[in-house]
Amino acid sequence: MKNETPFDPTHSPWLATYTSAGIVAKLQTPQHASLAELVQERCAHFAAEQAARRLKHPAFSCVMPNGMNGRLSFSQVNAQSDAFAGYLRQTLGLKAGDRVAVQMPNCLAYPVAAFGVLKAGCVLVNTNPLYTESEMVHQFNDSGATALVVMDMFADKLPGVLLRTGVKHVVLARVDAFFPVIPGAVIRGVQKVWSRVLPPVTVPYVRLAQALVQGRATLVATPAKTYWQDINHDHLAALQYTGGTTGVSKGAMLSHGNLLNNVNQMLAMGATHMEEGRECVLTALPLYHIFAFTANLLGFLSIGAHNVLIPSPRPVQNLQRAVENFPITWMTGVNTLFNGLLNEEWFTAYPPRELKASIAGGTALHSAVAQRWVEVTRTPIAEGYGLTETSPVVSFNPLRGTPRPSSIGIPAPGTELRLMGDDGSAVAPGEPGEICVRGPQVMQGYWNNEAETAGVLKDGWLATGDVAVMEPDGFLRIVDRKKDLVLVSGFNVYPNEVEDTIAQLESVLEVAVIGVPDDKTGEAVRAFVVPNPDHRDQLTTEQVLAHCRRQLTAYKVPRSVVLRDELPKSPIGKVLRKTLKAEAQAQVR
Amino acid sequence: MITEFETRLLGIMMMVIMLGMGASLTWRDFLIAFRKPKGVLVGMLCQFGIMPLLGFVLAMALDLSPGLTVGLILMACMPGGTTSNIFSYFSKGVLALSILMTTVCTLAALVMVPLLLEFYSSMAGLSSEFKIPASSVAQVLVVLLVPTVLGMVLRKLNPNIGATIELLGGFMGIVVIVFLVATWVPRNHRLLAETPWPVYFAAIGLGLIGMALGYALARLLKQDNNRSRTIALETGIQNGPLAVLIVTLSIAATIQQEVLLIPVLYSLFIVLSSSVVTLFFRRWATREALARDRLKAGSLLVT
């Protein structure tokens, strides 16, 4: 990689597109010094708007599958997160920079805990609630977390985890936190008696409600601002764990500056379709994931949107009441979520009337899904691209203008981007190369892991491991993950392309493509197909193959097609190709 | 006998049940149901085709007295109860279909029940004192529509209240049956002991045979196993409390006792028989899921 090359606009052909798409090319310097200040100032601003009756909605609503809901106003968000910051710093005696793990599905306790951690000047460690005991142990030990805020439903793993980690303080949250009394009691009752999801807690803990009472009492002597007023852009805000792909997950160090800048980059992208204080965003993706964390939690909060949190988006029917009861204007999601909604009759018959736009990320958005989404909702859906290491937005499709199928769009304002070949120099125009990114959103490195950091980060340039081609006007198209490439007799086959082709079939609900070892060709393409239940028993593997033969060059056509009932997925709904690969490998043995 | 006070209490409980049912619904649900009406139509066919016919055939075959016959036919003509939704949930069935069937059938009952009742009562050659006037059945149903609509409005206004009364309504369905058991059985244990087996057979068989026939018809009309199981439960489980309410409101006190016998017995036993069937269905559904898993592992490879 060439280093220290000054930013050269002639290598940034996308700059011209900004103007026509209504995007401000120059990235605004964040007006807040820290995320804590952002939360404090924005919530205070919108609380005042609310008091003046210029704004009618709360900051957050949490909607259960049966329609029961609770809400947090902007002033409550500030008051409760201040109290939690006080609890962490005064009651528990944590210091600035101490790591606090937050392990919850979407619920009203999440913003209180996460913002509380940030206002305390501590570092947020987002943890997936579905983690196994050993994954938790690794993440807590690696991050050195000393306190944990966890949803009571997931407390069963705590005894084993606490013994093997440095976590000393446990705060228990509940999914019905901040709900009105009766619905809260009903949800609680159902959890306890009916679904029996509340395990007995055998370790010492404090309930979030108690912690907030204790914390609030400390604010008189020491206001929460004391803890965050000296934080600036270079301070570490979050350790976001990623990269199970290489085996061990690593903590990406995201600073306050990284996240603040990325919020601005994301808002620049959506500005044409956003109005301050007027949006209502459906947050079905988990907030512990960087996409929803930056876009939904931070981004939409900062424009005073009403954030509708869904604790569990699966089955997709769980979203029905939320979509019916709230005037959703924005949605963020992954391919599987949009696809799932498009297969629900209540959604396609009555798509949200107020919807303005949606953004898709996390994984490739199939063009068939994108096209149907536009047909059904009559609103644009823009695919973006990013990774945990970049807070996450790197590029996006402008919402204005003709949609470009299968494109991940153009780099976000303030982002430098190059496609690099294996030899370490930029590839010729139109050739596939690895995406390398430099910009204010690129992480500081991996926590306590210089070797891994050095492997991906050089002179501020992050090597993403994703291969893309760039069109003359700067639009990018991902060809695939470098490591997912299937090498058939020396030819590169990109699973995404094959998946996209198979997904065009109406009788296909979902599809995943991987490479499996093959004696003759080295690797062979295998497709896993989930038939659409509406076209039950109509799909044959022969049909899939025939379709592929019509659409694809011979070497790209799958050697084998496997029909399945479902595909393995990550918590946010990314299809896990590595699990399929492992399954295939186990079969070979 | 059921006292005046109990009749009123039953009426109020019924209102709560209907309030809950209304709260489980939106107008959109109906509109969607009519966009793709097959499942609901199959369900209606089971509910208003199979069940009344089954009731009639049972009454004739077992040679029941006129009082028992009218009770059995009324029971057979009833729409599904909200309890069926709970059983459907436990049996891993298609909950949306169950709720929709209950609702659409309850609305259709307004027209269908008086018609069917009239038809089968004449077929059975019942004398006029044993006939339940069509107008009084319609009246009860219309009165019950008020809480249903109110439930729908409440849900629209406040989802929290809607969801709470939705749950409350579901539980009330069971409470009513427990209430019947607690108040009616102790006072009538002699009667129960004297009741001949054909009456028990009719009361229990209506539910069980109804489920079996409902399943068979649904399969015949190309519904998949899971939907068929849901339709089966929905067909067999009738709105017992509603039948009891109609009898107490529209049948002369002198013969009320006899007419009530089958609806009450049915209500008692349907809880037991649907629990057993639910367990069986649940295992069946689990077995199917496992079989699908095996299919995955065995995978249909094409080379």
GROMACS .gro file of N, CA, C and O in nm, chain A residues 249-317:
model
  276
  249SER      N    1  -1.261  -1.372   1.848
  249SER     CA    2  -1.313  -1.238   1.823
  249SER      C    3  -1.224  -1.133   1.890
  249SER      O    4  -1.165  -1.155   1.994
  250LYS      N    5  -1.218  -1.019   1.821
  250LYS     CA    6  -1.130  -0.911   1.865
  250LYS      C    7  -1.214  -0.787   1.891
  250LYS      O    8  -1.318  -0.768   1.827
  251GLY      N    9  -1.167  -0.703   1.982
  251GLY     CA   10  -1.243  -0.583   2.013
  251GLY      C   11  -1.197  -0.465   1.930
  251GLY      O   12  -1.086  -0.416   1.947
  252ALA      N   13  -1.283  -0.418   1.840
  252ALA     CA   14  -1.248  -0.299   1.762
  252ALA      C   15  -1.262  -0.177   1.853
  252ALA      O   16  -1.365  -0.158   1.916
  253MET      N   17  -1.155  -0.096   1.861
  253MET     CA   18  -1.158   0.021   1.948
  253MET      C   19  -1.219   0.138   1.872
  253MET      O   20  -1.157   0.194   1.781
  254LEU      N   21  -1.343   0.172   1.907
  254LEU     CA   22  -1.410   0.283   1.842
  254LEU      C   23  -1.408   0.402   1.937
  254LEU      O   24  -1.456   0.393   2.050
  255SER      N   25  -1.354   0.513   1.888
  255SER     CA   26  -1.345   0.631   1.973
  255SER      C   27  -1.473   0.714   1.962
  255SER      O   28  -1.556   0.690   1.875
  256HIS      N   29  -1.486   0.810   2.052
  256HIS     CA   30  -1.599   0.902   2.043
  256HIS      C   31  -1.599   0.971   1.907
  256HIS      O   32  -1.704   0.989   1.845
  257GLY      N   33  -1.479   1.008   1.861
  257GLY     CA   34  -1.468   1.074   1.730
  257GLY      C   35  -1.512   0.983   1.617
  257GLY      O   36  -1.582   1.027   1.525
  258ASN      N   37  -1.472   0.857   1.620
  258ASN     CA   38  -1.514   0.761   1.518
  258ASN      C   39  -1.665   0.759   1.505
  258ASN      O   40  -1.722   0.774   1.397
  259LEU      N   41  -1.731   0.740   1.619
  259LEU     CA   42  -1.876   0.723   1.617
  259LEU      C   43  -1.949   0.853   1.583
  259LEU      O   44  -2.044   0.854   1.507
  260LEU      N   45  -1.899   0.965   1.639
  260LEU     CA   46  -1.963   1.094   1.608
  260LEU      C   47  -1.952   1.125   1.459
  260LEU      O   48  -2.048   1.171   1.397
  261ASN      N   49  -1.836   1.100   1.403
  261ASN     CA   50  -1.818   1.125   1.260
  261ASN      C   51  -1.906   1.033   1.176
  261ASN      O   52  -1.965   1.075   1.077
  262ASN      N   53  -1.914   0.907   1.217
  262ASN     CA   54  -1.994   0.815   1.138
  262ASN      C   55  -2.143   0.850   1.145
  262ASN      O   56  -2.217   0.831   1.049
  263VAL      N   57  -2.185   0.901   1.261
  263VAL     CA   58  -2.324   0.948   1.272
  263VAL      C   59  -2.346   1.057   1.167
  263VAL      O   60  -2.445   1.055   1.093
  264ASN      N   61  -2.253   1.151   1.158
  264ASN     CA   62  -2.267   1.258   1.059
  264ASN      C   63  -2.264   1.205   0.917
  264ASN      O   64  -2.336   1.253   0.829
  265GLN      N   65  -2.179   1.105   0.893
  265GLN     CA   66  -2.172   1.047   0.759
  265GLN      C   67  -2.303   0.979   0.723
  265GLN      O   68  -2.354   0.992   0.612
  266MET      N   69  -2.360   0.910   0.822
  266MET     CA   70  -2.486   0.842   0.797
  266MET      C   71  -2.599   0.943   0.777
  266MET      O   72  -2.685   0.926   0.691
  267LEU      N   73  -2.597   1.051   0.855
  267LEU     CA   74  -2.702   1.152   0.839
  267LEU      C   75  -2.689   1.225   0.706
  267LEU      O   76  -2.789   1.261   0.644
  268ALA      N   77  -2.563   1.243   0.660
  268ALA     CA   78  -2.542   1.307   0.530
  268ALA      C   79  -2.607   1.223   0.420
  268ALA      O   80  -2.668   1.275   0.327
  269MET      N   81  -2.597   1.093   0.438
  269MET     CA   82  -2.656   1.001   0.342
  269MET      C   83  -2.807   1.011   0.336
  269MET      O   84  -2.869   1.006   0.230
  270GLY      N   85  -2.869   1.027   0.454
  270GLY     CA   86  -3.015   1.023   0.459
  270GLY      C   87  -3.082   1.159   0.455
  270GLY      O   88  -3.204   1.168   0.448
  271ALA      N   89  -3.000   1.266   0.459
  271ALA     CA   90  -3.054   1.401   0.478
  271ALA      C   91  -3.172   1.435   0.387
  271ALA      O   92  -3.266   1.500   0.431
  272THR      N   93  -3.167   1.386   0.262
  272THR     CA   94  -3.275   1.422   0.169
  272THR      C   95  -3.409   1.365   0.213
  272THR      O   96  -3.513   1.411   0.170
  273HIS      N   97  -3.406   1.262   0.297
  273HIS     CA   98  -3.530   1.195   0.337
  273HIS      C   99  -3.553   1.203   0.488
  273HIS      O  100  -3.625   1.123   0.544
  274MET      N  101  -3.485   1.298   0.554
  274MET     CA  102  -3.500   1.307   0.699
  274MET      C  103  -3.540   1.448   0.739
  274MET      O  104  -3.493   1.545   0.682
  275GLU      N  105  -3.626   1.455   0.841
  275GLU     CA  106  -3.667   1.584   0.892
  275GLU      C  107  -3.651   1.579   1.043
  275GLU      O  108  -3.702   1.486   1.108
  276GLU      N  109  -3.581   1.676   1.097
  276GLU     CA  110  -3.555   1.671   1.241
  276GLU      C  111  -3.687   1.671   1.320
  276GLU      O  112  -3.776   1.749   1.292
  277GLY      N  113  -3.695   1.580   1.417
  277GLY     CA  114  -3.812   1.575   1.503
  277GLY      C  115  -3.935   1.513   1.440
  277GLY      O  116  -4.042   1.510   1.500
  278ARG      N  117  -3.923   1.462   1.317
  278ARG     CA  118  -4.041   1.411   1.249
  278ARG      C  119  -4.033   1.263   1.214
  278ARG      O  120  -4.127   1.209   1.158
  279GLU      N  121  -3.922   1.200   1.244
  279GLU     CA  122  -3.906   1.062   1.198
  279GLU      C  123  -3.945   0.960   1.305
  279GLU      O  124  -3.941   0.988   1.425
  280CYS      N  125  -3.982   0.843   1.257
  280CYS     CA  126  -4.012   0.731   1.346
  280CYS      C  127  -3.942   0.609   1.286
  280CYS      O  128  -3.976   0.565   1.177
  281VAL      N  129  -3.841   0.560   1.355
  281VAL     CA  130  -3.759   0.454   1.296
  281VAL      C  131  -3.787   0.319   1.362
  281VAL      O  132  -3.798   0.310   1.485
  282LEU      N  133  -3.802   0.218   1.280
  282LEU     CA  134  -3.825   0.082   1.331
  282LEU      C  135  -3.689   0.016   1.355
  282LEU      O  136  -3.611  -0.004   1.262
  283THR      N  137  -3.660  -0.014   1.482
  283THR     CA  138  -3.532  -0.075   1.517
  283THR      C  139  -3.554  -0.221   1.551
  283THR      O  140  -3.579  -0.257   1.665
  284ALA      N  141  -3.545  -0.304   1.447
  284ALA     CA  142  -3.563  -0.447   1.466
  284ALA      C  143  -3.429  -0.516   1.480
  284ALA      O  144  -3.419  -0.623   1.538
  285LEU      N  145  -3.324  -0.452   1.428
  285LEU     CA  146  -3.189  -0.509   1.444
  285LEU      C  147  -3.143  -0.482   1.586
  285LEU      O  148  -3.177  -0.380   1.644
  286PRO      N  149  -3.064  -0.574   1.642
  286PRO     CA  150  -3.020  -0.555   1.780
  286PRO      C  151  -2.924  -0.436   1.793
  286PRO      O  152  -2.835  -0.418   1.712
  287LEU      N  153  -2.945  -0.357   1.899
  287LEU     CA  154  -2.862  -0.239   1.920
  287LEU      C  155  -2.719  -0.273   1.958
  287LEU      O  156  -2.630  -0.190   1.946
  288TYR      N  157  -2.697  -0.396   2.005
  288TYR     CA  158  -2.558  -0.431   2.039
  288TYR      C  159  -2.475  -0.449   1.914
  288TYR      O  160  -2.353  -0.459   1.919
  289HIS      N  161  -2.541  -0.454   1.797
  289HIS     CA  162  -2.470  -0.464   1.671
  289HIS      C  163  -2.437  -0.324   1.621
  289HIS      O  164  -2.518  -0.233   1.634
  290ILE      N  165  -2.320  -0.307   1.563
  290ILE     CA  166  -2.272  -0.173   1.531
  290ILE      C  167  -2.363  -0.098   1.433
  290ILE      O  168  -2.379   0.024   1.442
  291PHE      N  169  -2.428  -0.170   1.343
  291PHE     CA  170  -2.515  -0.105   1.244
  291PHE      C  171  -2.629  -0.030   1.314
  291PHE      O  172  -2.648   0.091   1.298
  292ALA      N  173  -2.705  -0.104   1.398
  292ALA     CA  174  -2.817  -0.042   1.467
  292ALA      C  175  -2.767   0.055   1.573
  292ALA      O  176  -2.830   0.157   1.601
  293PHE      N  177  -2.652   0.026   1.632
  293PHE     CA  178  -2.598   0.113   1.737
  293PHE      C  179  -2.572   0.253   1.682
  293PHE      O  180  -2.616   0.353   1.739
  294THR      N  181  -2.500   0.260   1.571
  294THR     CA  182  -2.467   0.391   1.515
  294THR      C  183  -2.587   0.454   1.445
  294THR      O  184  -2.623   0.568   1.470
  295ALA      N  185  -2.649   0.377   1.355
  295ALA     CA  186  -2.756   0.435   1.273
  295ALA      C  187  -2.880   0.465   1.356
  295ALA      O  188  -2.927   0.579   1.360
  296ASN      N  189  -2.933   0.364   1.424
  296ASN     CA  190  -3.060   0.382   1.493
  296ASN      C  191  -3.046   0.452   1.627
  296ASN      O  192  -3.115   0.550   1.653
  297LEU      N  193  -2.956   0.400   1.710
  297LEU     CA  194  -2.948   0.453   1.846
  297LEU      C  195  -2.891   0.595   1.845
  297LEU      O  196  -2.951   0.688   1.898
  298LEU      N  197  -2.773   0.612   1.782
  298LEU     CA  198  -2.709   0.743   1.786
  298LEU      C  199  -2.763   0.836   1.678
  298LEU      O  200  -2.797   0.951   1.705
  299GLY      N  201  -2.771   0.786   1.555
  299GLY     CA  202  -2.809   0.871   1.442
  299GLY      C  203  -2.950   0.925   1.457
  299GLY      O  204  -2.973   1.046   1.451
  300PHE      N  205  -3.045   0.837   1.476
  300PHE     CA  206  -3.184   0.883   1.483
  300PHE      C  207  -3.214   0.957   1.612
  300PHE      O  208  -3.299   1.045   1.614
  301LEU      N  209  -3.141   0.925   1.720
  301LEU     CA  210  -3.159   1.005   1.842
  301LEU      C  211  -3.117   1.148   1.816
  301LEU      O  212  -3.183   1.242   1.859
  302SER      N  213  -3.009   1.164   1.742
  302SER     CA  214  -2.956   1.299   1.725
  302SER      C  215  -3.044   1.385   1.635
  302SER      O  216  -3.032   1.506   1.636
  303ILE      N  217  -3.136   1.324   1.559
  303ILE     CA  218  -3.232   1.408   1.487
  303ILE      C  219  -3.371   1.403   1.553
  303ILE      O  220  -3.472   1.440   1.493
  304GLY      N  221  -3.374   1.356   1.676
  304GLY     CA  222  -3.500   1.361   1.752
  304GLY      C  223  -3.606   1.270   1.700
  304GLY      O  224  -3.726   1.300   1.709
  305ALA      N  225  -3.566   1.155   1.646
  305ALA     CA  226  -3.665   1.061   1.594
  305ALA      C  227  -3.728   0.981   1.707
  305ALA      O  228  -3.674   0.974   1.818
  306HIS      N  229  -3.839   0.922   1.677
  306HIS     CA  230  -3.903   0.827   1.768
  306HIS      C  231  -3.849   0.689   1.732
  306HIS      O  232  -3.866   0.643   1.621
  307ASN      N  233  -3.783   0.627   1.828
  307ASN     CA  234  -3.716   0.500   1.802
  307ASN      C  235  -3.803   0.385   1.853
  307ASN      O  236  -3.826   0.373   1.972
  308VAL      N  237  -3.851   0.301   1.763
  308VAL     CA  238  -3.938   0.191   1.804
  308VAL      C  239  -3.856   0.062   1.814
  308VAL      O  240  -3.813   0.006   1.713
  309LEU      N  241  -3.831   0.019   1.937
  309LEU     CA  242  -3.742  -0.095   1.960
  309LEU      C  243  -3.821  -0.225   1.962
  309LEU      O  244  -3.925  -0.235   2.027
  310ILE      N  245  -3.768  -0.323   1.892
  310ILE     CA  246  -3.830  -0.455   1.890
  310ILE      C  247  -3.738  -0.553   1.963
  310ILE      O  248  -3.626  -0.576   1.917
  311PRO      N  249  -3.781  -0.609   2.076
  311PRO     CA  250  -3.692  -0.698   2.151
  311PRO      C  251  -3.652  -0.823   2.072
  311PRO      O  252  -3.538  -0.865   2.075
  312SER      N  253  -3.749  -0.881   1.999
  312SER     CA  254  -3.715  -1.002   1.925
  312SER      C  255  -3.785  -1.000   1.789
  312SER      O  256  -3.907  -1.011   1.783
  313PRO      N  257  -3.710  -0.980   1.682
  313PRO     CA  258  -3.772  -0.968   1.550
  313PRO      C  259  -3.802  -1.101   1.485
  313PRO      O  260  -3.843  -1.105   1.369
  314ARG      N  261  -3.779  -1.210   1.555
  314ARG     CA  262  -3.806  -1.339   1.495
  314ARG      C  263  -3.903  -1.418   1.581
  314ARG      O  264  -3.881  -1.428   1.701
  315PRO      N  265  -4.010  -1.474   1.524
  315PRO     CA  266  -4.048  -1.467   1.384
  315PRO      C  267  -4.086  -1.325   1.342
  315PRO      O  268  -4.121  -1.243   1.428
  316VAL      N  269  -4.078  -1.299   1.213
  316VAL     CA  270  -4.103  -1.164   1.161
  316VAL      C  271  -4.240  -1.111   1.203
  316VAL      O  272  -4.262  -0.992   1.213
  317GLN      N  273  -4.332  -1.205   1.231
  317GLN     CA  274  -4.465  -1.161   1.272
  317GLN      C  275  -4.461  -1.076   1.398
  317GLN      O  276  -4.552  -0.998   1.423
   0.00000   0.00000   0.00000
